[in-house]
Coordinates of C-alpha atoms and ligand atoms in Angstrom, one line a residue:
M178 CA -5.2 -0.5 35.9
A179 CA -4.9 -1.8 32.8
V180 CA -2.1 -0.4 30.2
G181 CA -3.3 0.6 26.7
K182 CA -2.3 -1.4 23.7
K183 CA 1.0 0.7 22.4
V184 CA 0.2 1.2 18.5
C185 CA 3.4 2.3 16.1
I186 CA 2.2 3.2 12.3
I187 CA 5.8 2.4 10.5
G188 CA 5.3 5.1 7.4
S189 CA 3.8 7.8 7.0
G190 CA 3.4 8.6 2.9
N191 CA -0.1 9.1 1.3
W192 CA -2.0 6.0 2.9
G193 CA 0.1 6.1 6.4
S194 CA -1.0 9.4 7.0
A195 CA -4.7 8.5 6.0
I196 CA -4.3 5.3 8.4
A197 CA -2.9 8.0 10.8
K198 CA -5.9 10.0 11.1
I199 CA -8.3 7.4 11.7
V200 CA -5.9 5.4 14.2
G201 CA -4.9 8.3 16.3
A202 CA -8.6 9.1 17.2
N203 CA -9.6 5.5 17.7
A204 CA -6.8 5.3 20.0
A205 CA -7.7 8.1 21.7
K206 CA -11.0 6.7 21.6
Y207 CA -10.7 3.4 23.5
D208 CA -10.0 2.2 26.7
Q209 CA -7.5 -0.8 25.7
F210 CA -5.0 0.7 23.8
D211 CA -2.3 3.6 24.7
T212 CA -3.4 7.3 23.7
T213 CA 0.5 8.1 21.7
V214 CA 0.3 6.5 18.0
N215 CA 4.2 6.8 17.2
M216 CA 3.9 7.1 13.8
W217 CA 7.8 7.1 12.1
V218 CA 8.3 9.6 9.6
F219 CA 11.2 8.8 6.7
E220 CA 12.6 12.5 7.3
E221 CA 12.7 14.8 4.4
M222 CA 13.5 18.9 4.4
I223 CA 10.2 20.8 3.4
E224 CA 10.5 24.6 2.5
G225 CA 13.5 24.7 5.3
R226 CA 11.9 22.1 7.8
K227 CA 11.6 19.1 9.5
L228 CA 8.8 17.1 7.8
T229 CA 8.4 15.2 11.4
E230 CA 8.7 19.5 13.2
I231 CA 6.3 20.1 11.2
I232 CA 3.8 17.1 11.8
N233 CA 4.5 17.8 15.5
I234 CA 3.6 21.0 15.9
D235 CA 1.4 21.9 13.1
H236 CA 0.0 18.6 12.9
E237 CA 0.0 17.7 9.5
N238 CA 1.5 15.5 6.8
V239 CA 2.3 18.6 4.4
K240 CA 4.2 17.1 1.5
Y241 CA 1.7 13.5 1.4
L242 CA -1.6 14.5 3.0
P243 CA -1.9 17.6 2.3
G244 CA -5.0 19.7 3.3
H245 CA -6.0 17.2 6.7
K246 CA -4.9 17.3 10.2
L247 CA -3.6 15.1 11.7
P248 CA -4.4 13.7 15.5
P249 CA -2.5 15.8 18.6
N250 CA -1.6 12.5 19.5
V251 CA -0.5 10.8 16.6
V252 CA 3.9 11.9 17.5
A253 CA 5.9 11.9 14.1
V254 CA 9.9 10.3 14.7
P255 CA 12.0 10.0 12.8
D256 CA 14.2 7.1 14.4
L257 CA 12.8 3.8 13.0
A258 CA 13.8 2.0 16.1
E259 CA 13.0 3.7 18.1
A260 CA 9.4 4.9 16.9
A261 CA 8.7 0.6 17.2
K262 CA 10.1 0.2 20.3
G263 CA 8.3 -1.0 23.5
A264 CA 4.7 -1.3 20.7
D265 CA 2.2 -4.2 20.3
I266 CA 0.5 -3.3 17.6
L267 CA 3.0 -2.4 14.7
I268 CA 0.9 -1.2 11.3
F269 CA 3.4 -1.1 8.1
V270 CA 2.2 1.0 5.6
V271 CA 5.5 1.8 3.5
P272 CA 6.0 1.7 -0.2
H273 CA 6.8 -2.3 -1.0
Q274 CA 10.1 -1.8 -2.6
F275 CA 12.0 -0.2 0.9
I276 CA 9.9 -3.0 3.8
V277 CA 13.5 -5.2 4.0
R278 CA 15.2 -2.6 5.0
V279 CA 12.5 -1.4 7.9
C280 CA 12.6 -4.9 9.0
D281 CA 16.1 -5.1 9.2
T282 CA 16.4 -2.2 11.2
I283 CA 13.4 -2.7 13.7
K284 CA 14.5 -6.5 13.9
D285 CA 17.0 -6.1 17.5
H286 CA 13.7 -3.3 19.2
I287 CA 11.0 -5.1 18.4
K288 CA 8.3 -6.4 21.6
K289 CA 8.7 -10.2 20.4
E290 CA 4.8 -11.0 21.1
A291 CA 4.0 -7.7 19.0
V292 CA 1.6 -8.5 16.0
G293 CA 1.8 -6.7 13.3
M294 CA -0.7 -5.4 10.9
S295 CA 0.8 -4.9 6.5
L296 CA -1.4 -2.6 5.1
I297 CA 1.2 -2.6 1.9
K298 CA 0.2 -4.1 -1.6
G299 CA 2.6 -5.6 -3.5
V300 CA 4.3 -9.2 -3.7
D301 CA 8.5 -10.2 -2.9
E302 CA 10.5 -12.6 -5.0
G303 CA 11.4 -15.9 -2.9
P304 CA 13.9 -18.1 -3.8
E305 CA 11.1 -20.4 -4.7
G306 CA 8.8 -17.5 -6.6
L307 CA 6.1 -15.4 -4.9
R308 CA 6.1 -14.0 -1.1
L309 CA 3.5 -12.1 0.3
I310 CA 4.9 -9.1 2.7
S311 CA 3.5 -10.5 5.0
E312 CA 5.7 -13.5 4.7
V313 CA 8.0 -11.7 4.4
I314 CA 7.9 -9.1 7.2
K315 CA 6.4 -12.7 9.4
G316 CA 10.6 -14.2 8.4
K317 CA 12.4 -11.1 9.7
L318 CA 10.8 -10.3 12.7
G319 CA 9.4 -13.4 13.8
I320 CA 6.0 -11.9 15.1
T321 CA 2.2 -12.5 14.4
M322 CA 0.9 -11.2 11.1
T323 CA -2.3 -9.9 9.5
V324 CA -3.1 -8.0 6.9
L325 CA -5.2 -4.8 5.7
M326 CA -6.5 -4.0 2.3
G327 CA -9.2 -2.7 0.3
A328 CA -10.5 -0.6 -2.1
N329 CA -9.6 2.5 0.0
I330 CA -8.3 5.6 -2.1
A331 CA -5.9 7.4 0.5
N332 CA -7.1 11.3 -0.3
E333 CA -10.9 9.6 0.0
V334 CA -10.7 7.4 3.1
A335 CA -8.9 11.2 5.0
E336 CA -12.2 13.3 3.5
E337 CA -14.4 10.5 5.8
K338 CA -16.0 9.1 1.7
F339 CA -17.7 6.0 3.2
C340 CA -16.0 2.6 2.0
E341 CA -15.2 -0.7 3.4
T342 CA -11.8 -2.6 3.7
T343 CA -11.1 -6.2 4.9
I344 CA -8.9 -7.0 7.3
G345 CA -7.0 -11.1 7.2
C346 CA -6.2 -12.3 10.5
K347 CA -5.6 -16.4 11.0
D348 CA -6.3 -16.5 14.4
K349 CA -9.6 -15.4 16.5
V350 CA -7.8 -14.0 18.8
N351 CA -6.6 -10.2 17.0
G352 CA -9.6 -10.2 14.7
P353 CA -12.2 -7.2 17.3
I354 CA -8.2 -5.2 18.8
L355 CA -7.9 -4.9 15.3
K356 CA -10.9 -4.0 14.2
E357 CA -11.3 -1.8 16.6
L358 CA -8.5 0.3 16.1
M359 CA -8.9 0.7 12.2
Q360 CA -12.8 1.0 12.2
T361 CA -14.8 4.0 12.4
T362 CA -18.1 4.8 11.0
N363 CA -17.2 5.6 7.3
F364 CA -14.9 3.0 7.3
R365 CA -15.7 0.1 7.7
V366 CA -14.3 -3.1 8.6
T367 CA -15.1 -6.7 8.0
V368 CA -12.4 -9.3 9.4
V369 CA -11.9 -12.3 7.8
A370 CA -9.7 -15.4 8.3
E371 CA -8.5 -15.6 4.8
A372 CA -5.6 -13.4 4.7
D373 CA -3.3 -14.7 2.1
V374 CA -6.3 -14.3 -0.6
V375 CA -6.7 -10.7 1.0
E376 CA -3.3 -9.7 1.0
I377 CA -2.5 -10.9 -2.3
C378 CA -5.9 -9.3 -4.7
G379 CA -4.5 -6.2 -3.0
A380 CA -1.1 -6.3 -5.1
L381 CA -1.7 -8.0 -8.3
K382 CA -4.6 -5.2 -8.9
N383 CA -2.1 -2.7 -9.0
I384 CA -0.9 -4.3 -12.4
V385 CA -4.7 -4.1 -13.9
A386 CA -4.7 -0.6 -12.6
V387 CA -1.2 0.1 -14.7
G388 CA -3.5 -1.1 -18.3
A389 CA -6.4 0.6 -17.3
G390 CA -4.4 3.8 -17.2
F391 CA -2.2 2.2 -20.6
C392 CA -6.3 2.2 -22.4
D393 CA -7.6 5.6 -21.2
G394 CA -4.4 6.8 -22.5
L395 CA -5.2 4.8 -26.4
G396 CA -8.3 6.5 -24.9
F397 CA -10.1 3.2 -25.6
G398 CA -14.0 3.5 -24.3
D399 CA -15.3 2.1 -20.8
N400 CA -15.7 -1.5 -21.9
T401 CA -12.1 -1.8 -22.8
K402 CA -11.2 -0.8 -19.3
A403 CA -13.9 -3.2 -18.4
A404 CA -12.0 -6.1 -20.0
S405 CA -9.3 -6.0 -17.5
C406 CA -11.2 -4.9 -14.7
G407 CA -12.8 -7.2 -11.8
V408 CA -14.7 -6.5 -8.8
A409 CA -13.6 -4.0 -5.4
D410 CA -10.5 -2.8 -5.5
L411 CA -9.9 -3.3 -8.9
I412 CA -12.9 -1.1 -10.1
T413 CA -11.7 2.2 -7.4
T414 CA -8.1 1.3 -8.6
C415 CA -8.9 0.9 -12.3
Y416 CA -10.2 4.7 -11.7
G417 CA -9.5 6.6 -9.1
G418 CA -6.0 5.4 -8.2
R419 CA -2.2 6.4 -8.8
N420 CA -1.0 3.8 -10.8
R421 CA -3.8 4.6 -13.5
K422 CA -3.1 7.6 -13.4
I423 CA 0.6 7.9 -14.1
A424 CA -0.6 4.8 -16.9
E425 CA -2.9 7.3 -18.8
A426 CA -0.3 9.9 -19.0
F427 CA 2.8 7.6 -20.2
A428 CA 0.8 5.9 -22.4
K429 CA -0.6 9.9 -23.5
T430 CA 2.8 11.7 -23.3
G431 CA 5.4 8.8 -24.7
K432 CA 7.6 9.6 -21.3
T433 CA 8.9 7.1 -19.0
I434 CA 6.7 6.3 -15.7
E435 CA 10.0 6.8 -13.5
E436 CA 9.5 10.4 -15.3
L437 CA 6.0 10.5 -14.9
E438 CA 6.5 9.6 -11.2
I439 CA 8.6 12.2 -10.7
E440 CA 6.7 15.0 -11.9
M441 CA 3.0 14.2 -11.0
L442 CA 3.3 12.2 -7.6
N443 CA 5.8 14.3 -5.8
G444 CA 7.7 11.6 -4.1
Q445 CA 4.1 9.4 -3.6
K446 CA 5.4 5.8 -4.9
L447 CA 4.0 3.9 -7.8
Q448 CA 3.9 -0.4 -7.3
G449 CA 1.8 -1.4 -10.4
P450 CA 5.2 -1.2 -12.4
A451 CA 6.9 -2.8 -9.4
T452 CA 4.9 -5.3 -8.9
A453 CA 4.7 -6.3 -12.6
G454 CA 8.2 -7.0 -12.9
E455 CA 8.4 -9.4 -9.8
V456 CA 5.7 -11.6 -10.7
N457 CA 6.9 -11.4 -14.0
R458 CA 9.8 -13.1 -12.8
I459 CA 7.7 -15.4 -10.3
L460 CA 5.4 -16.6 -14.3
K461 CA 8.5 -16.9 -15.9
S462 CA 10.2 -19.9 -13.3
K463 CA 7.1 -21.7 -13.4
N464 CA 7.0 -21.4 -16.9
M465 CA 2.9 -19.7 -16.5
V466 CA 4.0 -16.4 -18.0
D467 CA 1.5 -16.9 -21.2
K468 CA -1.1 -17.8 -19.5
F469 CA -1.1 -14.1 -17.7
P470 CA -1.6 -12.0 -21.3
L471 CA -2.4 -8.8 -19.6
F472 CA 0.7 -9.3 -16.5
N473 CA 2.8 -9.7 -19.3
A474 CA 2.1 -7.2 -21.7
V475 CA 1.9 -4.5 -18.2
Y476 CA 5.8 -6.1 -17.5
Q477 CA 6.9 -5.7 -21.4
I478 CA 5.4 -2.3 -22.1
C479 CA 6.7 -0.7 -18.6
F480 CA 10.0 -2.5 -19.0
N481 CA 10.8 -3.9 -22.4
G482 CA 9.8 -0.7 -24.2
H483 CA 7.0 -2.8 -26.1
P484 CA 4.5 -0.2 -27.6
V485 CA 2.1 1.1 -25.5
T486 CA 0.1 0.7 -28.7
D487 CA 0.0 -3.2 -28.4
F488 CA -1.7 -3.2 -25.2
I489 CA -4.5 -4.1 -26.8
S490 CA -3.7 -7.1 -28.1
C491 CA -3.2 -8.9 -25.5
L492 CA -7.0 -8.5 -24.4
Q493 CA -7.9 -9.4 -28.3
N494 CA -5.5 -12.6 -28.3
H495 CA -6.9 -13.9 -24.8
P496 CA -5.2 -17.6 -24.8
E497 CA -10.0 -17.5 -22.5
H498 CA -10.6 -17.1 -26.0
K499 CA -9.3 -19.2 -28.1
Ligands
LIG37 N1 -2.0 5.9 -0.9 C1 -3.2 5.0 -1.5 O1 -4.0 5.5 -1.8 C2 -2.9 4.0 -1.2 C3 -1.8 2.5 -1.0 N2 -2.4 1.7 -0.6 C4 -0.7 1.3 -0.2 O2 0.0 1.3 0.7 C5 1.6 1.1 1.1 C6 2.4 3.2 0.9 O3 1.5 3.7 0.0 P1 1.8 5.7 0.4 O4 1.6 5.0 2.0 O5 0.5 5.8 0.2 O6 2.6 5.8 0.3 P2 3.5 6.9 -0.9 O7 2.8 6.5 -1.7 O8 2.6 8.1 -0.5 O9 4.9 6.9 -0.6 C7 5.9 7.3 -0.3 C8 6.1 7.2 1.1 O10 7.4 6.5 0.8 C9 8.7 7.7 2.3 N3 9.7 7.5 1.3 C10 10.7 7.3 0.3 N4 12.0 7.6 0.0 C11 12.4 5.8 1.7 C12 12.9 5.3 2.1 N5 14.3 5.0 1.1 N6 12.8 4.1 2.5 C13 11.4 4.6 3.7 N7 10.5 5.1 3.1 C14 10.4 5.6 1.9 C15 8.4 8.2 2.0 O11 8.9 8.8 3.2 C16 7.1 9.2 2.3 O12 6.6 8.5 3.6 C17 1.9 0.8 -0.8 O13 1.8 -0.9 -0.4 C18 0.6 1.4 -1.8 O14 0.2 0.0 -2.6 C19 -2.9 0.8 -0.2 C20 -3.9 1.3 -0.2 C21 -4.3 2.8 -0.6
LIG38 O1 -4.7 0.7 -3.4 C1 -5.0 1.8 -3.8 C2 -6.3 1.5 -3.4 O2 -7.2 0.7 -3.0 C3 -4.8 3.0 -4.5 O3 -4.2 2.6 -5.3 P1 -2.9 3.7 -5.8 O4 -1.2 3.1 -5.4 O5 -3.0 2.8 -7.9 O6 -3.4 4.8 -6.0

């Protein structure tokens, strides 16, 4: 009898837990997957209990996705190398700032022929400029990489509200398998070959979302917000995402991004400000900062103490309008 492909989810935050609902259900449903899905959980204590124990006994990630049951075949594992060992499909879904450490921890323990799928929105600064997170993972682990990105706010996906997502997969073999693993009636998957485009759009929209939050916090209207907004994930993120929410509070309260993240997100992590920093340094090295006034303004406000009230001038003085 053929043995089903073993799946490991690396990460168990807001999105990792929502995706565990889907992956757990599909792994149990389809023969081509092993029913048991390991989920690496960064261990922490919640009211005197280990988070892994809570997930394995109560089947709920009470900290990062409260109110949603996870399938019982999703097993929380606190040891990262142990969780990833023997997996055929590795789903990477940690905040982007932790990915290098994650890869270093698992690199001697994973199957060489495993396929990775990154759900991480962010970028890395390589020596020659921007590096995609999937490239970082591939560089560290040497495995085939794919990505999954979309307008997918985790809580809405967990509530099974309809949405679409895109898998970027450069080869023809892995696309259909990954689609079967991820797709449900209310989470519709398109597979495309342009994986790099899928990933870069997913990463950069978080900077725009911070800008949208500034607009809301400063009391501008929907037209103003739309001036910084594109399609799909941008629309979603500019209305419903955490980056937007924190940026609005930043503009209204004068507190720092770090203070607000701690106060409002209960351990969840923003990707937009960090991505603005990484992208700014990359643009600087290529003398291209002036071509991206919105990205630059978000960076200056988040990191260099520029007043948020100046934010809109970056749109008023956009080079395209000259
Ligand atoms: N939440 C959402 O709606 C969506 C998130 N994403 C992306 O998915 C990625 C992961 O986001 P979330 O699952 O929402 O995470 P999150 O924002 O809920 O982050 C918290 C997670 O980080 C872990 N963590 C904290 N310190 C750590 C450390 N030192 N090392 C490793 N892990 C640590 C926590 O244990 C927890 O699992 C991000 O790149 C995000 O942009 C993508 C689509 C939707
Ligand atoms: O990526 C997301 C929606 O597609 C989530 O965005 P936030 O991290 O801003 O909540």
